[in-house]
Coordinates of C-alpha atoms in Angstrom, one line a residue:
Chain A
M18 CA -124.4 112.9 21.6
R19 CA -127.5 113.9 19.7
R20 CA -130.0 116.2 21.3
S21 CA -133.6 116.6 20.5
V22 CA -134.8 119.8 18.8
K23 CA -137.1 120.2 21.8
E24 CA -134.1 120.3 24.2
V25 CA -132.1 122.6 21.9
L26 CA -135.0 125.1 21.4
S27 CA -135.6 125.3 25.1
S28 CA -131.9 125.7 25.9
K29 CA -131.0 128.2 28.6
E30 CA -127.7 129.2 27.1
A31 CA -125.7 129.1 23.9
A32 CA -123.7 125.9 23.4
N33 CA -121.0 124.6 21.1
D34 CA -120.7 121.3 19.3
V35 CA -124.4 120.4 19.5
V36 CA -125.7 117.6 17.3
V37 CA -129.2 117.4 16.1
A38 CA -130.9 115.1 13.5
G39 CA -134.2 115.2 11.8
W40 CA -136.1 115.8 8.6
V41 CA -135.7 118.9 6.4
R42 CA -138.9 120.9 6.3
T43 CA -137.6 123.6 4.0
R44 CA -134.3 124.8 2.6
R45 CA -133.3 128.2 1.2
D46 CA -130.0 128.7 -0.5
S47 CA -128.0 131.8 -1.2
K48 CA -124.6 132.0 -2.8
E49 CA -122.7 131.9 0.5
F50 CA -124.9 129.7 2.7
S51 CA -128.1 127.8 3.2
F52 CA -131.0 127.9 5.7
L53 CA -132.4 124.5 6.7
E54 CA -135.5 124.0 8.9
V55 CA -135.0 120.7 10.7
N56 CA -137.8 119.0 12.6
D57 CA -137.4 115.8 14.6
G58 CA -140.9 115.4 15.9
S59 CA -139.8 115.9 19.5
C60 CA -141.9 119.1 19.5
L61 CA -143.8 121.2 17.0
G62 CA -141.1 123.6 16.3
S63 CA -138.1 123.2 13.9
L64 CA -134.6 124.3 14.4
Q65 CA -133.1 126.7 11.9
V66 CA -129.7 125.5 10.8
V67 CA -127.4 128.0 9.0
A68 CA -124.9 126.2 6.9
D69 CA -122.1 128.1 5.2
A70 CA -121.0 126.9 1.8
G71 CA -117.8 124.9 2.3
I72 CA -118.5 123.2 5.6
N73 CA -118.1 119.5 5.8
G74 CA -121.1 117.8 4.1
Y75 CA -122.2 120.9 2.2
E76 CA -121.3 119.1 -1.0
D77 CA -124.6 117.2 -0.5
I78 CA -126.7 120.3 0.1
Q79 CA -128.7 119.9 -3.1
A80 CA -129.9 116.5 -1.9
M81 CA -131.1 117.9 1.4
T82 CA -134.6 118.5 0.0
T83 CA -137.8 118.6 1.9
G84 CA -138.3 115.2 3.6
A85 CA -134.6 114.3 3.5
S86 CA -133.1 113.2 6.8
I87 CA -129.9 114.9 8.0
K88 CA -127.6 115.3 10.9
A89 CA -126.2 118.7 11.8
K90 CA -123.4 119.6 14.2
G91 CA -122.7 123.1 15.2
N92 CA -123.0 125.9 17.7
L93 CA -126.3 127.1 19.2
V94 CA -126.4 130.9 18.9
P95 CA -129.1 133.5 19.5
S96 CA -131.3 133.8 16.4
P97 CA -131.7 137.2 14.8
G98 CA -134.9 135.8 13.2
E99 CA -138.3 136.4 14.7
G100 CA -140.2 133.8 16.7
Q101 CA -137.2 131.7 17.5
K102 CA -134.7 132.1 20.3
W103 CA -131.9 129.9 19.0
E104 CA -130.5 128.8 15.7
M105 CA -127.6 126.6 14.8
Q106 CA -124.5 127.8 13.1
A107 CA -123.5 124.5 11.6
T108 CA -119.9 123.3 11.5
S109 CA -120.8 120.1 9.6
L110 CA -123.7 118.5 7.9
E111 CA -124.4 114.9 7.1
L112 CA -127.0 113.6 4.6
V113 CA -128.6 110.5 6.2
G114 CA -131.3 109.7 3.8
T115 CA -132.7 111.4 0.6
A116 CA -136.3 112.1 -0.1
A117 CA -138.0 111.1 -3.4
E118 CA -138.4 113.9 -5.9
D119 CA -142.2 113.5 -5.6
Y120 CA -142.1 113.5 -1.8
P121 CA -145.7 114.5 -1.1
L122 CA -145.4 116.7 2.0
Q123 CA -144.3 120.0 0.5
K124 CA -144.6 123.3 2.3
K125 CA -148.3 123.9 2.1
R126 CA -151.3 122.8 4.1
H127 CA -152.6 119.4 3.2
G128 CA -156.1 118.3 3.9
P129 CA -156.8 115.3 6.2
E130 CA -158.3 113.3 3.4
F131 CA -155.1 113.6 1.4
L132 CA -153.0 112.8 4.5
R133 CA -155.1 109.7 5.2
E134 CA -153.8 108.3 1.9
I135 CA -150.2 108.7 3.1
A136 CA -150.7 107.5 6.6
H137 CA -147.0 106.5 7.0
L138 CA -145.9 110.2 6.4
R139 CA -148.8 111.8 8.2
P140 CA -147.0 112.0 11.6
R141 CA -144.4 114.3 10.0
T142 CA -147.0 117.0 9.5
N143 CA -147.5 119.7 12.2
L144 CA -151.1 118.7 12.8
F145 CA -150.6 114.9 13.2
G146 CA -147.3 115.3 15.0
A147 CA -149.2 117.4 17.6
V148 CA -152.1 114.9 17.6
F149 CA -149.9 111.9 18.3
R150 CA -147.7 113.7 20.9
T151 CA -150.9 114.8 22.7
R152 CA -152.4 111.4 22.6
S153 CA -149.3 109.9 24.0
R154 CA -149.2 112.4 26.9
L155 CA -152.9 111.7 27.6
A156 CA -152.3 107.9 27.6
Q157 CA -149.3 108.3 30.0
A158 CA -151.5 110.6 32.2
V159 CA -154.1 107.9 32.4
H160 CA -151.6 105.5 33.9
R161 CA -150.2 108.2 36.2
F162 CA -153.8 109.1 37.4
Y163 CA -154.7 105.5 38.4
G164 CA -151.2 104.7 39.6
E165 CA -151.2 107.5 42.1
R166 CA -154.5 106.2 43.4
D167 CA -153.2 102.6 43.7
F168 CA -155.5 101.2 41.0
V169 CA -154.1 98.0 39.6
Y170 CA -153.7 98.0 35.8
V171 CA -155.1 94.8 34.4
H172 CA -154.6 93.5 30.9
T173 CA -157.9 91.8 30.2
P174 CA -158.1 89.3 27.4
I175 CA -158.6 90.5 23.8
I176 CA -159.5 87.1 22.5
T177 CA -162.5 85.9 24.3
A178 CA -165.4 83.5 24.3
N179 CA -167.6 86.0 26.2
D180 CA -169.9 88.7 24.9
C181 CA -170.5 91.8 27.1
E182 CA -174.0 93.0 27.7
G183 CA -174.5 92.8 23.9
A184 CA -172.3 95.9 23.7
G185 CA -171.8 95.4 20.0
E186 CA -171.2 93.1 17.1
M187 CA -168.1 91.0 17.5
F188 CA -165.3 90.0 15.1
G189 CA -164.7 86.3 14.9
L190 CA -161.3 84.6 14.7
T191 CA -160.0 82.1 12.2
T192 CA -156.9 80.0 12.5
P193 CA -154.5 79.0 9.7
S194 CA -156.0 75.6 8.8
D195 CA -152.7 74.0 8.0
S196 CA -151.6 74.2 11.6
L197 CA -154.6 72.2 12.8
S198 CA -155.5 68.6 12.4
E199 CA -158.8 67.6 10.8
G200 CA -161.7 68.7 13.0
E201 CA -159.4 70.3 15.6
S202 CA -160.2 73.8 16.8
F203 CA -157.6 76.2 18.1
F204 CA -159.3 77.3 21.3
G205 CA -161.7 74.4 21.5
K206 CA -164.6 76.8 21.1
A207 CA -165.6 79.8 19.0
A208 CA -163.4 82.8 19.8
H209 CA -164.0 86.5 19.2
L210 CA -162.4 89.9 19.8
T211 CA -163.5 91.5 23.0
V212 CA -166.0 94.3 23.0
S213 CA -165.2 95.2 26.6
G214 CA -162.9 94.0 29.4
Q215 CA -165.6 94.8 31.9
L216 CA -166.4 91.2 32.9
E217 CA -162.8 90.3 33.7
G218 CA -162.2 93.8 35.2
E219 CA -165.1 93.1 37.6
T220 CA -163.6 89.8 38.8
F221 CA -160.3 91.6 39.4
A222 CA -162.0 94.4 41.3
C223 CA -163.7 91.7 43.4
A224 CA -160.2 90.7 44.6
L225 CA -157.9 93.8 44.3
S226 CA -160.6 96.4 45.1
N227 CA -159.6 99.1 42.5
I228 CA -158.5 98.2 39.0
Y229 CA -158.5 99.7 35.6
T230 CA -158.1 98.4 32.1
F231 CA -156.6 100.3 29.1
G232 CA -156.5 98.4 26.0
P233 CA -157.9 97.9 22.5
T234 CA -161.6 97.0 22.0
F235 CA -163.4 96.0 18.8
R236 CA -166.8 96.5 17.3
A237 CA -167.9 94.8 14.1
E238 CA -170.8 97.2 13.3
N239 CA -170.8 97.6 9.6
S240 CA -171.1 101.3 9.9
H241 CA -168.2 103.2 8.5
T242 CA -168.7 106.6 10.0
S243 CA -166.6 108.8 12.2
R244 CA -168.7 107.6 15.2
H245 CA -168.0 103.9 14.7
A246 CA -164.5 102.7 14.9
A247 CA -163.8 99.0 14.4
E248 CA -160.9 99.3 16.8
F249 CA -160.3 101.7 19.6
W250 CA -158.6 102.0 23.0
M251 CA -160.8 102.1 26.0
I252 CA -160.3 102.8 29.7
E253 CA -162.4 101.0 32.2
P254 CA -162.0 101.5 35.9
E255 CA -163.8 99.1 38.3
M256 CA -164.1 99.7 42.0
A257 CA -165.4 97.3 44.7
F258 CA -167.3 98.7 47.7
C259 CA -168.0 101.9 45.8
N260 CA -171.3 103.5 45.0
L261 CA -172.7 105.7 42.2
E262 CA -171.5 108.9 43.9
G263 CA -168.0 107.6 44.3
D264 CA -168.0 106.5 40.7
M265 CA -169.1 109.9 39.5
D266 CA -166.5 111.6 41.7
L267 CA -163.8 109.5 40.1
A268 CA -165.0 110.1 36.6
E269 CA -165.1 113.8 37.1
E270 CA -161.7 113.9 38.7
F271 CA -160.3 111.9 35.9
V272 CA -161.7 114.0 33.1
K273 CA -160.6 117.2 34.9
E274 CA -157.1 116.0 35.6
L275 CA -156.5 114.9 32.0
T276 CA -158.0 118.1 30.6
L277 CA -155.9 120.2 32.9
G278 CA -152.8 118.3 31.8
I279 CA -153.5 119.3 28.2
L280 CA -154.1 122.9 29.2
N281 CA -150.9 123.0 31.2
G282 CA -149.0 120.9 28.7
P283 CA -146.7 122.1 25.9
A284 CA -148.1 125.4 24.5
D285 CA -146.9 124.8 21.0
D286 CA -149.0 121.7 20.3
F287 CA -152.0 123.1 22.1
G288 CA -151.6 126.4 20.3
L289 CA -151.8 124.6 17.0
F290 CA -155.1 123.0 17.9
S291 CA -156.7 126.2 19.2
K292 CA -155.4 128.3 16.4
F293 CA -156.1 126.0 13.4
V294 CA -158.5 123.4 14.5
D295 CA -160.9 124.9 17.0
R296 CA -160.7 128.5 18.2
D297 CA -163.1 127.7 21.1
L298 CA -161.0 124.8 22.4
E299 CA -159.3 126.6 25.3
K300 CA -162.5 128.0 26.5
R301 CA -164.3 124.7 26.3
L302 CA -161.5 122.8 28.1
R303 CA -161.2 125.5 30.8
N304 CA -164.9 125.0 31.4
I305 CA -164.5 121.3 31.8
A306 CA -161.4 121.6 34.0
E307 CA -162.8 124.3 36.3
C308 CA -166.6 123.9 36.6
P309 CA -168.2 121.2 38.7
F310 CA -170.0 118.7 36.5
A311 CA -173.8 118.8 36.7
R312 CA -175.2 115.4 37.7
I313 CA -178.6 114.3 36.5
S314 CA -180.5 111.0 37.0
Y315 CA -181.0 108.6 34.2
T316 CA -184.7 109.5 33.8
E317 CA -183.9 113.2 33.6
Chain B
M203 CA -164.5 107.2 53.9
R204 CA -163.1 103.8 53.3
R205 CA -159.4 103.3 53.5
S206 CA -157.4 100.5 51.9
V207 CA -155.9 97.8 54.1
K208 CA -152.5 98.9 52.7
E209 CA -153.0 102.4 54.0
V210 CA -154.2 101.2 57.3
L211 CA -151.5 98.6 57.9
S212 CA -148.8 101.3 57.1
S213 CA -150.5 103.9 59.4
K214 CA -148.2 106.0 61.4
E215 CA -150.5 106.3 64.4
A216 CA -153.6 104.9 66.0
A217 CA -156.9 106.2 64.6
N218 CA -160.6 106.1 65.4
D219 CA -163.5 105.6 63.1
V220 CA -161.6 103.9 60.4
V221 CA -163.6 102.1 57.7
V222 CA -162.2 99.2 55.7
A223 CA -163.9 96.7 53.3
G224 CA -162.7 93.5 51.9
W225 CA -163.0 89.8 51.7
V226 CA -162.8 87.5 54.8
R227 CA -159.8 85.2 54.6
T228 CA -160.5 83.5 57.9
R229 CA -162.7 83.9 61.0
R230 CA -162.2 82.5 64.5
D231 CA -164.9 82.8 67.1
S232 CA -164.8 82.7 70.8
K233 CA -167.8 83.2 73.1
E234 CA -167.1 86.9 73.6
F235 CA -165.7 88.0 70.3
S236 CA -164.5 87.0 66.8
F237 CA -161.3 87.5 64.9
L238 CA -161.7 88.2 61.1
E239 CA -158.8 88.5 58.7
V240 CA -159.9 91.0 56.0
N241 CA -158.0 91.3 52.8
D242 CA -158.8 93.9 50.1
G243 CA -156.1 93.1 47.6
S244 CA -154.4 96.5 48.0
C245 CA -151.5 94.7 49.5
L246 CA -150.5 91.1 50.4
G247 CA -151.3 91.5 54.1
S248 CA -154.7 91.3 55.7
L249 CA -156.1 93.4 58.6
Q250 CA -157.1 91.6 61.7
V251 CA -160.5 92.8 62.8
V252 CA -161.6 92.1 66.4
A253 CA -165.3 92.1 66.7
D254 CA -166.9 91.9 70.1
A255 CA -170.2 90.0 70.3
G256 CA -173.0 92.5 70.4
I257 CA -171.6 95.3 68.2
N258 CA -173.8 96.4 65.3
G259 CA -173.8 93.8 62.5
Y260 CA -172.5 91.0 64.7
E261 CA -175.8 89.3 64.3
D262 CA -174.6 88.3 60.8
I263 CA -171.2 87.0 62.0
Q264 CA -172.0 83.3 61.1
A265 CA -172.5 84.4 57.4
M266 CA -169.1 86.1 57.4
T267 CA -167.3 83.0 56.2
T268 CA -164.2 82.8 54.1
G269 CA -164.8 84.6 50.8
A270 CA -167.7 86.8 52.1
S271 CA -167.3 90.5 51.7
I272 CA -167.7 92.8 54.6
K273 CA -167.3 96.4 55.8
A274 CA -165.8 97.1 59.2
K275 CA -165.7 100.3 61.1
G276 CA -163.6 100.7 64.2
N277 CA -160.5 102.0 65.9
L278 CA -157.0 101.2 64.7
V279 CA -155.0 100.0 67.8
P280 CA -151.6 98.5 68.2
S281 CA -151.8 94.7 67.8
P282 CA -150.6 92.4 70.5
G283 CA -150.3 89.7 67.8
E284 CA -147.0 88.9 66.2
G285 CA -146.1 90.1 62.7
Q286 CA -148.7 92.9 62.6
K287 CA -148.4 96.4 63.9
W288 CA -152.1 97.3 63.8
E289 CA -155.4 95.7 64.3
M290 CA -158.9 97.0 64.2
Q291 CA -161.1 97.0 67.3
A292 CA -164.4 97.1 65.4
T293 CA -167.4 99.2 66.5
S294 CA -169.6 97.9 63.7
L295 CA -169.7 95.3 61.0
E296 CA -171.6 95.1 57.8
L297 CA -172.1 91.9 55.7
V298 CA -171.9 93.1 52.1
G299 CA -172.0 89.7 50.3
T300 CA -172.0 86.1 51.4
A301 CA -169.8 83.4 50.0
A302 CA -171.2 80.0 48.8
E303 CA -170.8 77.1 51.2
D304 CA -168.5 75.4 48.7
Y305 CA -166.4 78.5 48.1
P306 CA -163.2 77.0 46.8
L307 CA -160.5 79.2 48.3
Q308 CA -160.2 77.7 51.8
K309 CA -157.3 78.4 54.0
K310 CA -154.7 76.1 52.5
R311 CA -152.3 76.3 49.6
H312 CA -153.9 75.7 46.2
G313 CA -151.9 74.5 43.2
P314 CA -151.8 76.7 40.0
E315 CA -153.6 74.0 38.0
F316 CA -156.5 74.1 40.3
L317 CA -156.5 77.9 40.4
R318 CA -156.5 78.0 36.6
E319 CA -159.9 76.4 36.7
I320 CA -161.3 79.2 38.9
A321 CA -159.6 82.1 37.1
H322 CA -162.2 84.6 38.3
L323 CA -161.2 83.9 42.0
R324 CA -157.5 83.4 41.4
P325 CA -156.6 87.1 42.0
R326 CA -157.9 86.7 45.6
T327 CA -155.1 84.3 46.4
N328 CA -151.8 85.6 47.9
L329 CA -149.8 84.4 44.9
F330 CA -151.9 85.8 42.1
G331 CA -152.7 89.0 44.0
A332 CA -148.9 89.6 44.2
V333 CA -148.5 88.6 40.5
F334 CA -151.1 91.0 39.2
R335 CA -150.0 93.9 41.5
T336 CA -146.4 93.4 40.3
R337 CA -147.4 93.1 36.7
S338 CA -149.3 96.4 37.0
R339 CA -146.4 98.1 38.7
L340 CA -144.1 96.9 35.9
A341 CA -146.5 98.1 33.2
Q342 CA -146.8 101.5 34.8
A343 CA -143.0 101.6 35.1
V344 CA -142.7 101.0 31.4
H345 CA -144.7 104.1 30.7
R346 CA -142.7 106.1 33.2
F347 CA -139.4 105.0 31.8
Y348 CA -140.3 106.0 28.2
G349 CA -142.2 109.1 29.3
E350 CA -139.2 110.4 31.2
R351 CA -137.2 110.0 28.0
D352 CA -139.7 111.8 25.8
F353 CA -140.6 108.7 23.8
V354 CA -144.0 109.0 22.2
Y355 CA -146.4 106.2 23.1
V356 CA -148.1 105.0 19.9
H357 CA -151.1 102.7 19.7
T358 CA -150.3 100.7 16.5
P359 CA -153.1 98.9 14.8
I360 CA -154.2 95.5 16.1
I361 CA -156.3 94.6 13.1
T362 CA -154.0 94.8 10.1
A363 CA -153.5 93.6 6.5
N364 CA -149.7 93.4 7.0
D365 CA -147.5 90.6 8.1
C366 CA -144.3 91.4 9.9
E367 CA -141.1 89.6 8.8
G368 CA -143.0 86.4 9.0
A369 CA -142.9 86.7 12.7
G370 CA -145.5 84.1 13.2
E371 CA -148.8 82.6 12.1
M372 CA -151.7 85.0 12.1
F373 CA -155.2 84.8 13.3
G374 CA -157.7 85.8 10.6
L375 CA -160.9 87.9 11.2
T376 CA -164.4 87.2 10.3
T377 CA -167.4 89.5 10.4
P378 CA -171.0 88.7 11.4
S379 CA -172.3 88.0 7.9
D380 CA -175.8 89.4 8.6
S381 CA -174.3 92.9 8.8
L382 CA -172.8 92.7 5.3
S383 CA -174.5 92.6 1.9
E384 CA -173.8 89.8 -0.5
G385 CA -170.2 89.8 -1.6
E386 CA -169.3 92.8 0.6
S387 CA -166.2 92.5 2.8
F388 CA -165.8 94.5 6.0
F389 CA -162.4 95.9 5.4
G390 CA -162.3 95.5 1.7
K391 CA -159.5 93.0 2.1
A392 CA -158.4 90.1 4.3
A393 CA -157.7 91.3 7.8
H394 CA -155.6 89.6 10.6
L395 CA -154.5 90.2 14.1
T396 CA -151.1 91.9 14.3
V397 CA -148.0 89.9 15.2
S398 CA -146.0 93.1 15.7
G399 CA -146.5 96.9 15.7
Q400 CA -143.0 97.3 14.3
L401 CA -143.9 98.4 10.8
E402 CA -146.1 101.2 12.1
G403 CA -143.7 101.9 14.9
E404 CA -141.0 102.5 12.4
T405 CA -143.1 105.0 10.4
F406 CA -143.8 106.9 13.6
A407 CA -140.1 106.9 14.6
C408 CA -139.3 108.3 11.1
A409 CA -141.4 111.3 12.1
L410 CA -141.2 111.7 15.9
S411 CA -137.7 110.2 16.4
N412 CA -138.3 108.1 19.5
I413 CA -141.5 106.1 20.0
Y414 CA -142.6 103.0 21.8
T415 CA -145.6 100.6 21.5
F416 CA -147.1 98.6 24.4
G417 CA -150.0 96.6 23.3
P418 CA -151.3 93.1 22.7
T419 CA -149.9 90.9 20.0
F420 CA -151.1 87.6 18.7
R421 CA -149.6 84.4 17.4
A422 CA -151.6 81.5 15.9
E423 CA -149.0 78.8 16.3
N424 CA -150.8 75.7 17.2
S425 CA -148.4 75.0 20.0
H426 CA -150.1 75.0 23.4
T427 CA -147.0 75.2 25.6
S428 CA -145.9 77.7 28.2
R429 CA -143.5 79.2 25.7
H430 CA -146.2 80.0 23.1
A431 CA -149.0 82.3 24.1
A432 CA -151.7 83.1 21.5
E433 CA -152.0 86.5 23.0
F434 CA -149.4 88.6 24.9
W435 CA -148.5 92.2 25.5
M436 CA -145.3 93.4 23.9
I437 CA -143.1 96.6 24.2
E438 CA -141.4 97.8 21.1
P439 CA -139.3 101.0 21.2
E440 CA -138.1 102.4 17.9
M441 CA -135.5 105.1 17.6
A442 CA -134.5 107.1 14.5
F443 CA -130.9 108.2 14.1
C444 CA -129.8 105.6 16.5
N445 CA -127.3 102.7 16.1
L446 CA -126.9 99.3 17.6
E447 CA -124.9 100.6 20.5
G448 CA -127.6 103.1 21.4
D449 CA -130.2 100.4 21.0
M450 CA -128.3 98.1 23.4
D451 CA -127.8 100.9 25.9
L452 CA -131.5 101.6 26.0
A453 CA -132.4 97.9 26.3
E454 CA -130.0 97.5 29.2
E455 CA -131.1 100.6 31.0
F456 CA -134.7 99.6 30.5
V457 CA -134.3 96.1 31.9
K458 CA -132.2 97.3 34.8
E459 CA -134.6 100.1 35.8
L460 CA -137.6 97.8 35.8
T461 CA -135.7 95.1 37.7
L462 CA -134.6 97.7 40.3
G463 CA -138.2 98.9 40.6
I464 CA -139.2 95.4 41.6
L465 CA -136.3 95.0 44.1
N466 CA -137.2 98.4 45.6
G467 CA -140.9 97.9 45.4
P468 CA -143.2 96.6 48.1
A469 CA -141.3 94.0 50.2
D470 CA -144.4 91.9 50.9
D471 CA -145.2 90.9 47.3
F472 CA -141.5 90.4 46.5
G473 CA -141.0 88.4 49.7
L474 CA -143.7 86.0 48.7
F475 CA -142.0 85.3 45.3
S476 CA -138.6 84.9 46.8
K477 CA -139.9 82.8 49.7
F478 CA -142.4 80.5 48.0
V479 CA -141.7 80.6 44.2
D480 CA -137.9 81.0 43.7
R481 CA -135.4 81.3 46.5
D482 CA -132.7 82.6 44.1
L483 CA -134.9 85.4 42.8
E484 CA -133.4 88.3 44.7
K485 CA -129.8 87.1 43.8
R486 CA -130.7 86.8 40.2
L487 CA -132.5 90.2 40.0
R488 CA -129.6 91.9 41.8
N489 CA -127.2 90.5 39.3
I490 CA -129.4 91.9 36.4
A491 CA -129.8 95.2 38.1
E492 CA -126.2 95.7 39.1
C493 CA -123.8 94.0 36.6
P494 CA -123.1 95.4 33.2
F495 CA -124.6 93.3 30.5
A496 CA -122.1 91.3 28.4
R497 CA -122.5 92.1 24.7
I498 CA -121.7 89.5 22.0
S499 CA -122.0 89.6 18.2
Y500 CA -124.7 87.6 16.4
T501 CA -122.1 85.1 15.1
E502 CA -120.8 84.5 18.6

C-alpha cells in the first residue's frame, strides 16, 4: 500500500515496509549507496531515500535521473540529515518511468517565463506545486464556507444568450457545420460564453434564499495583460432578503476565513511564498484576517 | 436577525420575536385572522404563519398573494395542525414584493414541460427546490470526498486548442471582431470549448499524484435528446502510480459515499423523490450503497 510523502514525512514513529512513489528530484551516488530525493507533490518536501548498492532494482539506478518516476520500498528511520525528521532506508527500488536526457527541470531555480513554456511540467516545481495545492485548498474552503451557512451551490449556465450589465466583451460560439442542416442553428439563437452567473444566481436566490456560484467566466477583451484573463473562476453569492450591511458582513467574513485558512494551513507551502515570493505576505494576510474592514460609501 | 424556515421548523423550543422571510405559497383568510404558508427554499417545508387582523402590516394582507415575498415577525408556538411541529403567531407582517395577478405557480402540480418554460420560477416549486438543494449537497460532497483524501482540485482550461480522444464534437469560439485588428486572431490559433479536462488532469497527476477536476464540459453533438447535453459538469479524478484495481476501488467508494450521503441527508427532499418521482428509489440507492460492485472485464 503506497503512502504519500506527506504522510510519511509527518509520521509519528519509525515504520517498516513503507512504499512511496514519486519523481526523482536529485540523486547522488557513492560507491556503496545512492541518495535519492523523491517528491510526489503531496507536499512541498521530498523524502530522502537511501539505497544501498545491491538491493533489488538498484541495477536501474543510472536511469533514475532527475524527473524519472520510481517506487521505493523500505524502512522509515530517523534521518541524521538536517531539516528532515525521517528518511527511508530502501529495501527495493523500482524504475517506473525514465526522464528524457534533456529533461528541463534541473536542480536550479527557473523563472516563471521559462516555466510557462513547459506548462505540463510546471506543477512539478516547488513554486507551482505550492500554488496549485494552495488554490485547491482555497477552492475547497469556499465550498465549506458556504456549505456551513446552508448556501445552495448553483451551476449557472456557461453557454448563454444573455449579457450581464455589459460586464465585458463576450466570446461567441460556433458549431461544427457538418452536424447541422442548411440554415439550422444549434441553439436556435446566437450563443455566447457567460460573463457572469449573476442573472441566474438571482433567480435562484429568489427561490432558495441564499445561493452561490463558483464556476468559470469569460471575457473577450483583447487586452493580453496580467489584469485581463480570458477565462477565470468566479464566486458569486446571492442573498434574498438581505441588505448592504449583511452583504458586507458576509464578504468580510468570507475573505477573513479564507485568509485565516491559508495562514493556518500547511507551513511548508506558505513558507515558500513568504520566503521567496513576498516577504511581507504574512504581515499583510494577518492584517486582513485580524483587522475589521473599513467601510466607505461609493461617493467617498 | 432573520432565521431560515429550516432552522425555525427544526427548533428545539418555542421562541419569541423570530423573524422569517420568504414567498407566500398559499393564504387563507377568515374574518379574524389569516393563515400564510411561507417558504424560503432553505428546506422543502413551509412555515405556517398565523396573522391576526389588526397586527402591523396586516393592511397589506390582500397583496400577500401566492408568490409575493413577505417578512413576518412573531412567536414560534407549537402548532395544533397536523404534520408540523411549529407555527408562527405573527406580531407583524411586512410586504416585501408583490406577485403578478397571473403568477403562474398556483397551488397545483405543474408538469416539467410547463416549468421548463418558466425556468426562472422553477426553483420555487417543491420538486425543483429539492432537486437543486440535492445537487448542491452532492457537489459539496464531491469536494469533501476528494479533500479528505488529499486530492488536489484542479481547474483545467475550458477554452482549449486540444481535442480529447475524439470524445465529441467541439464548439468553436469567435471573438468580437471590432476588438481585433485586421487578420489578428485572439488566441493566435483556433480555440474550442473543452470536451474533457483529462489531458491537463493527467499532467497535474504526474506532478501532484492525486488530483480531480470538477467543471463544465461541452459537446456539440447536434442531438437534442435527454442523453445529450451540450453543457454538463463532470468529475475526473486522475491518480499517478495507481492501477485498474485502485481506480475501481476509488470509483466504487466514491459512488457509495455520495449515495449514502443522499440516503442519510434531509428526509424531506429525499421523501419527495421517493414518493412522487420514483417509488423504487430508496431500494435502488440502498443496493448501490450497500452491495459490493460486480467487476467485469471489457470483453465480458
